[in-house]
Coordinates of C-alpha atoms and ligand atoms in Angstrom, one line a residue:
M1 CA 1.4 -48.7 52.7
P2 CA -0.8 -46.4 50.7
E3 CA 0.0 -43.7 53.3
R4 CA 3.7 -44.1 52.9
N5 CA 3.4 -44.0 49.2
A6 CA 1.5 -40.8 49.4
S7 CA 4.1 -39.0 51.6
A8 CA 6.9 -40.2 49.3
I9 CA 5.1 -38.7 46.4
K10 CA 4.7 -35.5 48.3
V11 CA 8.4 -35.3 49.0
V12 CA 9.2 -36.1 45.4
S13 CA 6.7 -33.6 44.1
R14 CA 8.0 -31.0 46.5
K15 CA 11.5 -31.6 45.3
S16 CA 10.6 -31.5 41.7
L17 CA 8.4 -28.4 42.2
C18 CA 11.4 -26.7 43.8
F19 CA 13.6 -27.7 40.9
F20 CA 10.9 -26.6 38.4
F21 CA 10.6 -23.3 40.1
T22 CA 14.3 -22.5 40.0
T23 CA 14.6 -23.5 36.4
T24 CA 11.7 -21.4 35.3
T25 CA 12.9 -18.5 37.3
L26 CA 16.3 -18.8 35.7
L27 CA 14.8 -19.2 32.3
F28 CA 12.6 -16.2 32.9
I29 CA 15.5 -14.0 33.9
T30 CA 17.6 -15.0 30.9
S31 CA 14.8 -14.4 28.5
W32 CA 14.1 -11.1 30.1
L33 CA 17.7 -10.1 29.8
F34 CA 17.5 -11.1 26.1
V35 CA 14.4 -9.1 25.6
L36 CA 16.0 -6.0 27.2
R37 CA 19.0 -6.3 25.0
S38 CA 17.0 -6.7 21.8
T39 CA 14.7 -3.8 22.6
R40 CA 17.6 -1.5 23.3
S41 CA 19.1 -2.2 19.9
D42 CA 15.8 -1.8 18.1
S43 CA 13.7 1.0 19.2
T44 CA 10.9 0.2 16.6
S45 CA 10.1 -3.1 18.2
E46 CA 9.9 -1.4 21.5
A47 CA 7.5 1.1 20.2
I48 CA 5.4 -1.6 18.6
S49 CA 5.2 -3.7 21.8
Q50 CA 4.2 -0.6 23.6
L51 CA 1.6 0.2 21.0
L52 CA 0.3 -3.3 21.1
S53 CA -0.1 -3.3 24.8
T54 CA -1.8 0.1 25.0
T55 CA -3.7 1.0 21.9
F56 CA -4.7 -2.3 20.5
T57 CA -5.5 -4.8 23.1
D58 CA -8.7 -3.0 24.1
S59 CA -9.8 -2.0 20.6
V60 CA -9.3 -5.2 18.7
P61 CA -9.9 -8.5 20.3
D62 CA -7.2 -11.2 20.3
S63 CA -4.6 -8.9 18.7
S64 CA -1.4 -9.8 20.4
Q65 CA -2.3 -13.4 20.7
S66 CA -3.1 -14.2 17.2
R67 CA -0.3 -12.0 15.8
N68 CA 2.4 -14.5 16.3
S69 CA 0.5 -17.4 15.1
E70 CA -0.7 -15.5 12.1
S71 CA 2.9 -15.1 10.9
N72 CA 3.6 -18.7 11.6
F73 CA 0.9 -19.6 9.2
S74 CA 2.0 -17.2 6.5
N75 CA 3.5 -20.1 4.6
R76 CA 0.2 -21.8 4.3
A77 CA -1.2 -18.5 3.1
I78 CA 1.4 -18.2 0.4
L79 CA 0.4 -21.6 -0.8
A80 CA -3.2 -20.4 -1.0
N81 CA -2.0 -17.3 -2.8
T82 CA -0.2 -19.4 -5.4
K83 CA -3.4 -21.2 -6.1
K84 CA -5.4 -18.1 -6.5
Q85 CA -2.7 -16.7 -8.7
E86 CA -3.2 -19.4 -11.2
I87 CA -6.8 -18.5 -11.5
V88 CA -6.0 -14.8 -11.7
K89 CA -3.5 -15.4 -14.5
C90 CA -1.6 -12.2 -14.3
N91 CA 0.2 -12.3 -17.6
S92 CA 3.0 -9.9 -17.0
H93 CA 5.3 -11.6 -19.4
T94 CA 3.3 -11.9 -22.5
T95 CA 1.3 -9.5 -24.5
T96 CA -0.7 -12.2 -26.3
A97 CA -3.1 -12.5 -23.4
S98 CA -5.0 -9.6 -24.7
N99 CA -6.6 -11.7 -27.4
D100 CA -8.4 -13.7 -24.9
N101 CA -9.8 -10.7 -23.2
S102 CA -13.2 -11.9 -22.1
N103 CA -11.8 -15.1 -20.6
Y104 CA -9.2 -13.2 -18.7
I105 CA -11.8 -10.9 -17.2
N106 CA -14.3 -13.5 -16.4
N107 CA -11.8 -15.5 -14.5
F108 CA -11.1 -12.6 -12.3
A109 CA -13.7 -10.5 -10.5
L110 CA -13.1 -9.2 -7.0
K111 CA -16.3 -8.8 -5.1
I112 CA -16.3 -5.5 -3.2
F113 CA -18.6 -4.1 -0.7
M114 CA -18.2 -0.3 -0.4
Y115 CA -19.3 1.6 2.7
D116 CA -21.7 4.5 2.0
L117 CA -19.5 7.0 3.7
P118 CA -20.7 10.6 3.3
P119 CA -19.2 12.7 0.5
E120 CA -17.0 14.6 3.0
F121 CA -14.8 11.5 3.0
H122 CA -14.4 11.2 -0.8
F123 CA -15.9 13.1 -3.7
G124 CA -16.8 16.0 -1.4
L125 CA -13.1 16.6 -1.1
L126 CA -13.1 17.3 -4.9
D127 CA -15.8 19.9 -4.3
W128 CA -18.3 17.5 -6.0
K129 CA -21.8 18.8 -6.1
D130 CA -24.8 17.1 -7.5
D131 CA -26.6 18.1 -10.7
K132 CA -28.8 20.6 -9.1
G133 CA -25.8 22.5 -7.9
K134 CA -26.4 21.9 -4.3
N135 CA -24.0 20.2 -2.0
V136 CA -24.9 16.6 -2.0
K137 CA -24.7 16.1 1.7
N138 CA -28.3 15.1 2.1
T139 CA -29.0 13.6 -1.3
K140 CA -26.7 11.1 -2.9
V141 CA -23.5 9.7 -1.5
F142 CA -21.6 8.9 -4.7
P143 CA -21.7 10.7 -8.1
D144 CA -23.7 9.2 -10.9
M145 CA -21.2 7.7 -13.3
K146 CA -23.7 8.1 -16.1
T147 CA -23.7 11.9 -16.0
K148 CA -20.7 13.8 -14.8
I149 CA -17.5 12.3 -13.3
P150 CA -15.9 14.7 -10.9
H151 CA -12.5 16.0 -11.8
Y152 CA -9.4 15.3 -9.7
P153 CA -7.3 18.4 -9.0
G154 CA -4.0 18.5 -10.8
G155 CA -0.7 19.4 -9.4
L156 CA 1.0 17.6 -6.6
N157 CA -2.2 15.9 -5.5
L158 CA -2.2 13.9 -8.6
Q159 CA 0.6 11.6 -7.8
H160 CA -1.4 10.0 -4.9
S161 CA -4.7 9.9 -6.7
I162 CA -5.1 6.0 -6.6
E163 CA -8.1 6.6 -4.2
Y164 CA -9.9 8.4 -7.0
W165 CA -9.2 5.9 -9.7
L166 CA -10.1 2.9 -7.6
T167 CA -13.3 4.3 -6.3
L168 CA -14.4 5.4 -9.8
D169 CA -13.7 1.8 -11.0
I170 CA -15.9 0.3 -8.3
L171 CA -18.8 2.7 -9.1
A172 CA -18.4 2.1 -12.8
S173 CA -18.5 -1.7 -12.4
E174 CA -22.2 -1.4 -12.1
L175 CA -22.6 0.1 -15.5
P176 CA -22.6 -2.1 -18.6
Q177 CA -22.2 1.0 -20.8
I178 CA -18.8 1.6 -19.3
Y179 CA -17.6 -2.0 -19.0
P180 CA -19.5 -3.9 -21.8
N181 CA -19.4 -7.7 -21.8
N182 CA -18.7 -7.7 -18.1
A183 CA -15.1 -6.6 -18.9
R184 CA -14.6 -5.4 -15.3
T185 CA -12.2 -6.5 -12.7
V186 CA -14.4 -5.7 -9.7
I187 CA -18.0 -6.3 -8.9
R188 CA -19.7 -4.1 -6.4
V189 CA -21.9 -6.1 -4.2
K190 CA -24.5 -4.6 -1.9
N191 CA -24.6 -7.4 0.6
S192 CA -21.3 -7.4 2.5
S193 CA -21.6 -11.1 3.3
E194 CA -21.0 -11.8 -0.3
A195 CA -17.9 -9.6 -0.6
D196 CA -14.3 -10.7 -0.8
V197 CA -13.2 -7.3 0.6
I198 CA -14.8 -4.3 2.2
F199 CA -13.7 -1.1 0.7
V200 CA -13.4 2.1 2.7
P201 CA -13.9 5.1 0.4
F202 CA -11.8 7.7 2.2
F203 CA -9.6 9.9 0.0
S204 CA -7.0 10.1 2.7
S205 CA -4.2 11.5 0.6
L206 CA -6.4 14.3 -0.6
S207 CA -7.6 14.9 2.9
Y208 CA -4.0 15.2 4.1
N209 CA -3.1 17.5 1.3
R210 CA -6.1 19.7 1.6
L211 CA -7.3 19.6 5.2
S212 CA -4.2 19.4 7.4
K213 CA -4.1 23.0 8.3
R214 CA -5.8 23.9 11.6
G215 CA -8.2 26.8 11.5
P216 CA -7.5 29.6 14.0
R217 CA -10.3 28.5 16.3
E218 CA -10.0 24.7 15.8
N219 CA -8.4 22.3 18.2
K220 CA -7.7 19.8 15.4
S221 CA -7.3 19.9 11.7
R222 CA -10.2 18.6 9.7
N223 CA -8.0 15.8 8.4
R224 CA -7.7 14.5 12.0
V225 CA -11.3 14.9 12.7
L226 CA -12.2 12.9 9.6
Q227 CA -9.8 10.2 10.7
E228 CA -11.3 10.0 14.2
Y229 CA -14.8 9.8 12.7
L230 CA -13.7 7.1 10.4
V231 CA -12.2 5.0 13.2
S232 CA -15.3 5.2 15.3
F233 CA -17.5 4.6 12.3
L234 CA -15.6 1.4 11.3
M235 CA -15.4 0.1 14.9
S236 CA -19.2 0.3 15.1
Q237 CA -19.8 -1.6 11.8
E238 CA -21.0 -5.1 11.7
E239 CA -18.6 -5.8 8.8
W240 CA -15.6 -4.6 10.9
K241 CA -16.6 -6.6 13.9
R242 CA -17.1 -9.7 11.9
S243 CA -13.4 -9.8 10.8
G244 CA -11.8 -7.4 13.2
G245 CA -11.1 -5.4 10.0
R246 CA -9.0 -8.1 8.4
D247 CA -10.9 -8.0 5.1
H248 CA -11.0 -4.3 4.9
L249 CA -9.2 -2.3 2.3
I250 CA -7.9 1.2 3.3
L251 CA -6.1 3.7 1.1
A252 CA -3.2 5.6 2.5
H253 CA -1.0 6.3 -0.4
H254 CA 0.5 9.6 0.8
P255 CA 3.1 8.7 3.4
N256 CA 1.6 11.1 5.9
S257 CA -2.1 10.2 5.3
M258 CA -4.0 8.3 7.9
L259 CA -1.3 9.3 10.4
D260 CA -3.7 8.9 13.4
A261 CA -6.0 6.3 12.2
R262 CA -3.4 3.8 10.9
M263 CA -2.5 2.9 14.5
K264 CA -6.0 1.7 15.1
L265 CA -6.9 0.3 11.7
W266 CA -3.8 -1.9 11.3
P267 CA -5.6 -5.2 10.9
A268 CA -6.9 -4.0 7.5
T269 CA -5.0 -4.2 4.3
F270 CA -3.6 -0.8 3.4
I271 CA -2.8 0.4 -0.1
L272 CA 0.5 2.4 0.3
S273 CA 3.4 3.8 -1.6
D274 CA 6.0 2.3 0.8
F275 CA 6.4 1.3 4.4
G276 CA 8.9 4.1 5.2
R277 CA 6.8 5.7 7.9
Y278 CA 5.1 2.6 9.3
P279 CA 6.2 0.3 12.1
P280 CA 6.5 -3.2 10.6
N281 CA 3.5 -4.6 12.5
I282 CA 1.2 -1.8 11.3
A283 CA 2.1 -2.3 7.6
N284 CA 4.2 -5.0 5.9
V285 CA 4.6 -6.6 2.6
E286 CA 2.7 -9.7 3.6
K287 CA -0.5 -7.9 4.5
D288 CA -0.5 -4.7 2.4
V289 CA -0.5 -3.7 -1.2
I290 CA 2.0 -1.3 -2.8
A291 CA 0.6 0.9 -5.5
P292 CA 2.5 3.0 -8.0
Y293 CA 2.4 6.8 -7.9
K294 CA 0.6 8.3 -10.8
H295 CA 3.4 9.7 -13.0
V296 CA 3.3 13.4 -13.7
V297 CA 5.3 13.4 -16.9
G298 CA 3.4 12.2 -19.9
S299 CA 3.7 8.8 -21.5
Y300 CA 6.3 8.6 -24.2
V301 CA 4.0 7.5 -27.1
D302 CA 5.8 6.2 -30.2
D303 CA 9.3 6.3 -28.7
Q304 CA 11.8 6.2 -31.6
S305 CA 14.8 6.9 -29.4
S306 CA 17.7 4.6 -29.0
F307 CA 20.8 4.1 -26.9
D308 CA 22.8 6.4 -29.1
S309 CA 20.1 9.1 -29.5
R310 CA 19.8 9.5 -25.8
H311 CA 22.8 11.7 -25.2
T312 CA 22.7 12.0 -21.4
L313 CA 24.0 9.0 -19.6
L314 CA 22.4 9.6 -16.2
Y315 CA 19.7 12.0 -15.2
F316 CA 18.5 13.1 -11.8
Q317 CA 15.9 15.7 -11.0
G318 CA 14.8 16.5 -7.5
A319 CA 15.7 18.2 -4.3
I320 CA 19.3 17.6 -3.4
Y321 CA 19.1 18.2 0.3
R322 CA 16.6 16.1 2.2
K323 CA 16.0 15.4 5.9
D324 CA 15.9 11.7 6.7
G325 CA 17.9 9.2 4.9
G326 CA 18.4 11.6 2.0
H327 CA 22.1 12.1 2.8
A328 CA 22.9 9.8 -0.1
R329 CA 21.7 12.4 -2.5
Q330 CA 24.2 15.0 -1.4
E331 CA 27.1 12.5 -1.5
L332 CA 26.1 11.2 -4.9
F333 CA 25.9 14.8 -6.2
Y334 CA 29.5 15.4 -5.2
L335 CA 30.6 12.1 -6.6
L336 CA 28.9 12.7 -10.0
K337 CA 29.0 16.4 -10.5
D338 CA 32.2 16.4 -12.6
E339 CA 31.0 13.7 -15.0
K340 CA 30.2 15.3 -18.3
D341 CA 27.3 13.2 -19.4
V342 CA 25.6 13.2 -16.0
H343 CA 22.8 15.7 -15.4
F344 CA 21.7 16.7 -11.9
S345 CA 18.9 19.1 -11.8
F346 CA 17.6 20.7 -8.7
G347 CA 14.1 21.5 -7.6
S348 CA 10.8 19.6 -7.8
V349 CA 9.1 18.6 -11.0
Q350 CA 6.2 20.7 -10.0
K351 CA 7.8 24.1 -10.3
G352 CA 7.1 24.6 -14.0
G353 CA 9.6 21.8 -14.6
V354 CA 7.3 19.1 -16.0
R355 CA 8.2 19.9 -19.6
K356 CA 11.9 20.2 -18.8
S357 CA 12.1 16.9 -16.9
T358 CA 10.1 15.2 -19.6
E359 CA 12.7 16.3 -22.1
G360 CA 15.5 15.4 -19.8
M361 CA 14.3 11.9 -19.1
R362 CA 13.4 11.2 -22.7
S363 CA 17.0 12.1 -23.8
S364 CA 18.7 10.1 -21.0
K365 CA 19.7 6.4 -21.0
F366 CA 19.4 6.1 -17.2
C367 CA 17.4 7.9 -14.6
L368 CA 18.5 8.0 -11.0
N369 CA 16.1 7.2 -8.1
I370 CA 17.7 8.0 -4.8
A371 CA 15.9 7.6 -1.5
G372 CA 14.7 10.9 -0.2
D373 CA 12.4 11.6 2.7
T374 CA 10.7 8.4 1.9
P375 CA 12.0 5.3 0.2
S376 CA 9.7 5.8 -2.8
S377 CA 8.8 8.7 -5.1
N378 CA 6.9 9.3 -8.2
R379 CA 10.2 9.9 -10.0
L380 CA 10.5 6.1 -10.6
F381 CA 7.2 6.1 -12.4
D382 CA 8.1 9.2 -14.4
A383 CA 11.3 7.4 -15.5
I384 CA 9.3 4.3 -16.5
A385 CA 6.8 6.5 -18.5
S386 CA 9.8 8.1 -20.2
H387 CA 11.5 4.7 -20.9
C388 CA 14.5 5.9 -19.1
V389 CA 16.0 2.9 -17.4
P390 CA 15.7 3.5 -13.6
V391 CA 18.8 3.2 -11.5
I392 CA 17.4 2.6 -8.0
I393 CA 19.4 3.6 -5.0
S394 CA 17.0 3.0 -2.2
D395 CA 17.5 0.0 0.0
Q396 CA 14.1 0.2 1.6
I397 CA 12.0 0.7 -1.5
E398 CA 8.9 -1.4 -2.1
L399 CA 7.8 -1.9 -5.6
P400 CA 4.2 -2.4 -6.8
Y401 CA 3.2 -6.0 -7.8
E402 CA 6.7 -7.3 -7.3
D403 CA 5.2 -10.8 -6.7
V404 CA 4.3 -10.9 -10.4
L405 CA 6.9 -8.5 -11.9
D406 CA 10.6 -8.9 -12.0
Y407 CA 12.0 -5.4 -11.8
S408 CA 15.5 -6.5 -12.5
E409 CA 14.5 -6.9 -16.2
F410 CA 14.0 -3.1 -16.6
C411 CA 15.6 -1.5 -13.6
V412 CA 19.2 -1.3 -12.2
F413 CA 19.5 -1.7 -8.5
V414 CA 22.6 -0.4 -6.6
R415 CA 23.0 -0.7 -2.8
T416 CA 23.5 2.6 -1.2
R417 CA 26.8 1.7 0.4
D418 CA 28.2 0.6 -3.0
A419 CA 26.9 3.7 -4.8
L420 CA 28.7 5.9 -2.3
K421 CA 32.1 4.3 -3.1
K422 CA 34.2 6.5 -5.3
K423 CA 33.6 5.9 -9.1
Y424 CA 31.6 2.8 -8.3
L425 CA 28.2 4.0 -9.7
I426 CA 29.5 5.7 -12.8
N427 CA 31.7 2.7 -13.7
F428 CA 28.8 0.4 -13.1
I429 CA 26.5 2.3 -15.4
R430 CA 29.1 2.8 -18.1
G431 CA 29.6 -1.0 -18.0
I432 CA 26.0 -1.6 -19.2
D433 CA 26.3 -1.9 -23.0
K434 CA 24.0 -1.0 -25.7
D435 CA 22.5 -4.5 -26.0
E436 CA 21.7 -4.8 -22.4
W437 CA 20.3 -1.3 -22.2
T438 CA 18.1 -2.0 -25.3
R439 CA 16.7 -5.1 -23.7
M440 CA 15.7 -3.1 -20.6
W441 CA 14.3 -0.3 -22.7
N442 CA 12.2 -2.8 -24.7
R443 CA 10.9 -4.3 -21.4
L444 CA 10.0 -0.8 -20.1
K445 CA 7.8 -0.3 -23.1
E446 CA 6.0 -3.6 -22.3
V447 CA 5.5 -2.9 -18.6
E448 CA 4.7 0.8 -18.7
K449 CA 0.9 0.1 -18.9
F450 CA 1.0 -1.5 -15.5
F451 CA 1.6 2.0 -14.1
D452 CA -1.0 3.9 -16.0
F453 CA -4.1 5.1 -14.1
Q454 CA -7.1 5.9 -16.3
F455 CA -10.8 5.9 -16.4
P456 CA -12.4 3.6 -17.6
S457 CA -9.6 1.3 -16.7
K458 CA -8.0 -0.9 -19.4
E459 CA -6.6 -4.3 -19.3
S460 CA -3.5 -4.6 -17.1
D461 CA -3.4 -0.9 -16.3
A462 CA -2.5 0.3 -12.8
V463 CA -6.1 0.0 -11.6
Q464 CA -6.5 -3.6 -12.7
M465 CA -3.0 -4.5 -11.4
I466 CA -3.9 -3.1 -8.0
W467 CA -7.2 -5.1 -7.9
Q468 CA -5.3 -8.2 -8.8
A469 CA -2.7 -7.5 -6.1
V470 CA -5.6 -7.1 -3.7
S471 CA -7.2 -10.4 -4.8
R472 CA -3.9 -12.2 -4.1
K473 CA -4.3 -11.0 -0.5
V474 CA -7.9 -12.3 -0.2
P475 CA -7.0 -15.9 0.9
L476 CA -4.7 -14.5 3.6
M477 CA -7.5 -12.1 4.8
K478 CA -9.9 -15.0 5.0
L479 CA -7.5 -17.2 6.8
K480 CA -6.7 -14.5 9.3
T481 CA -10.4 -13.8 9.8
N482 CA -11.2 -17.4 10.5
R483 CA -8.2 -17.8 12.8
S484 CA -9.2 -14.6 14.7
R485 CA -12.6 -16.2 15.5
R486 CA -11.2 -19.2 17.2
F487 CA -11.7 -18.0 20.7
F488 CA -14.6 -15.7 20.1
R489 CA -17.5 -17.9 19.3
S490 CA -19.5 -16.6 22.2
L491 CA -19.2 -13.1 21.0
Y492 CA -20.9 -14.0 17.8
G493 CA -23.3 -16.5 19.2
N494 CA -23.4 -19.5 17.0
N495 CA -22.1 -17.4 14.1
K496 CA -25.2 -18.2 12.1
D497 CA -26.6 -14.7 11.9
T498 CA -24.6 -12.7 9.3
G499 CA -27.4 -10.4 8.4
H500 CA -26.6 -6.7 8.2
K501 CA -27.5 -5.0 11.4
S502 CA -26.8 -1.4 11.3
I503 CA -25.4 0.1 14.5
P504 CA -26.2 3.8 15.0
A505 CA -23.2 6.0 14.4
P506 CA -21.9 8.1 17.3
A507 CA -23.8 11.2 18.1
N508 CA -23.1 14.2 15.9
F509 CA -21.3 11.9 13.6
W510 CA -21.8 13.7 10.4
Ligands
LIG1 C1 -26.6 -11.5 2.5 O1 -25.9 -12.7 2.1 C2 -26.0 -13.8 3.0 C3 -25.1 -14.9 2.5 O2 -25.2 -15.1 1.2 C4 -27.4 -14.2 3.2 O3 -27.5 -15.2 4.2 C5 -28.2 -13.0 3.7 O4 -29.6 -13.3 3.8 C6 -28.0 -11.8 2.7 N1 -28.7 -10.6 3.3 C7 -29.5 -9.9 2.6 C8 -30.1 -8.7 3.4 O5 -29.9 -10.2 1.5
LIG2 C1 -10.6 23.0 22.5 O1 -9.9 22.3 23.6 C2 -10.3 22.9 24.8 C3 -9.5 22.2 25.9 O2 -9.1 21.0 25.5 C4 -11.8 22.8 25.1 O3 -12.1 23.4 26.3 C5 -12.5 23.5 23.9 O4 -13.9 23.3 24.1 C6 -12.1 22.9 22.6 N1 -12.7 23.7 21.6 C7 -13.4 23.2 20.6 C8 -13.9 24.1 19.5 O5 -13.5 22.0 20.5
LIG3 C1 -13.3 -19.2 6.5 O1 -14.5 -19.7 6.8 C2 -15.5 -19.7 5.9 C3 -16.8 -20.1 6.4 O2 -17.3 -19.2 7.4 C4 -15.1 -20.5 4.7 O3 -16.1 -20.3 3.6 C5 -13.8 -20.0 4.2 O4 -13.4 -20.8 3.1 C6 -12.8 -19.9 5.3 N1 -11.6 -19.3 4.8 C7 -10.5 -20.0 4.7 C8 -9.4 -19.2 4.0 O5 -10.3 -21.1 5.0

């Protein structure tokens, strides 16, 4: 009996195995067809999967595996975010919060560990030298905030200068004379185990602007060399290994900065101006932080203007002809050029035009922001500083701190396809009456401080708003870090030893 039973089972199992095999094969083929189809229609995802399979799998453990599950868990992370938000109390809608300054600050302090990267990566790019006039290469890593604070170069570099303001703020957080009564938003900690985030002090935008040209005898630009060093440095750090980089903060505000390194440092949180030149898995709104450009026109202090005193209806200043995605500019120009109260001016703000565009924006009711080479530009922040209601025609734009700030209260958004319909835009804007405009103008005057960079930082300025945005990412960073460790206990032993072991940098590193 038992024998007969056994053979029956065998037959059954062979049958079911056969059935199972055919079904899975069929399923496999269908899903494969599906994959083929979707990759053909979306070249980005193809690029990403390629990237994932080549670049990342060997450099960062568990990347592709944890990726999907990470996004599945984003809802949980959002819950965690909300909790943190309550504590952070970002009071974007009231101005009364300033009375309770000390409380506000004490509730919020982001603990930051900053790598001691050599000056070549940061203040050395500003030609910073120490007090004795020698290059600081072998003495101190960072300038002494008590004596002389290095200057940031003016001109075009300035719009991406977030790296400078944030790093100064971290350094100054140690000095009670700069932030008395602990009125600081970050605390620099020397033990990385105690930090919420690990800060990488590389002035990548400045490096891109200054060091991208290759010397006649050089194989690579200095900008690329620095990025390569940075990647190998980070990969060798205990801090990076602990989290796979997930609690690291990396600055790449210029859309072309970190062009090489970004593909290897993607687990980190980037601070960016937009996602225009990033594949969605390298940078996205869930993981990364959008920071404003520093506006190049001055703040409009004591603005006494009104709807009626601003004679120009709509103002645009910028290059008309752009490469990618900038075709809308040309078409809009032809649609609007015959409207009497519309001003289109050509050329960049930089070419002696700062004064002119300041005047132009201050005497206009609305300022146009049209996508150019990238979805974002400093023009939006110039408009905000001039209290000229921004009209945003850029479908892919990302806006700073949009989780705590409702831009529809002070900006007008128009979809590109609508804006390109004949008479649509101009009728739309003419349809906004004095009351509505004045409401937005008043709101602009309330929110402009969120976009001001300064040192020392002040309450709710851009520096503090960015730190708060970073702190809202911290729960997600921790969650991702913990999840990434699931299958890697053996790598870290029993995970008890978190002491800082320094691993020697690659040969000839500096
Ligand atoms: C750093 O902090 C961790 C956790 O608080 C602690 O266990 C470790 O001993 C500290 N390391 C040093 C060098 O102080
Ligand atoms: C430049 O590249 C070539 C070939 O790849 C190599 O032989 C040469 O040593 C490099 N030069 C420098 C300065 O690195
Ligand atoms: C991750 O694990 C640590 C303990 O190592 C814990 O303190 C922390 O709360 C965890 N993070 C999250 C977001 O659960």
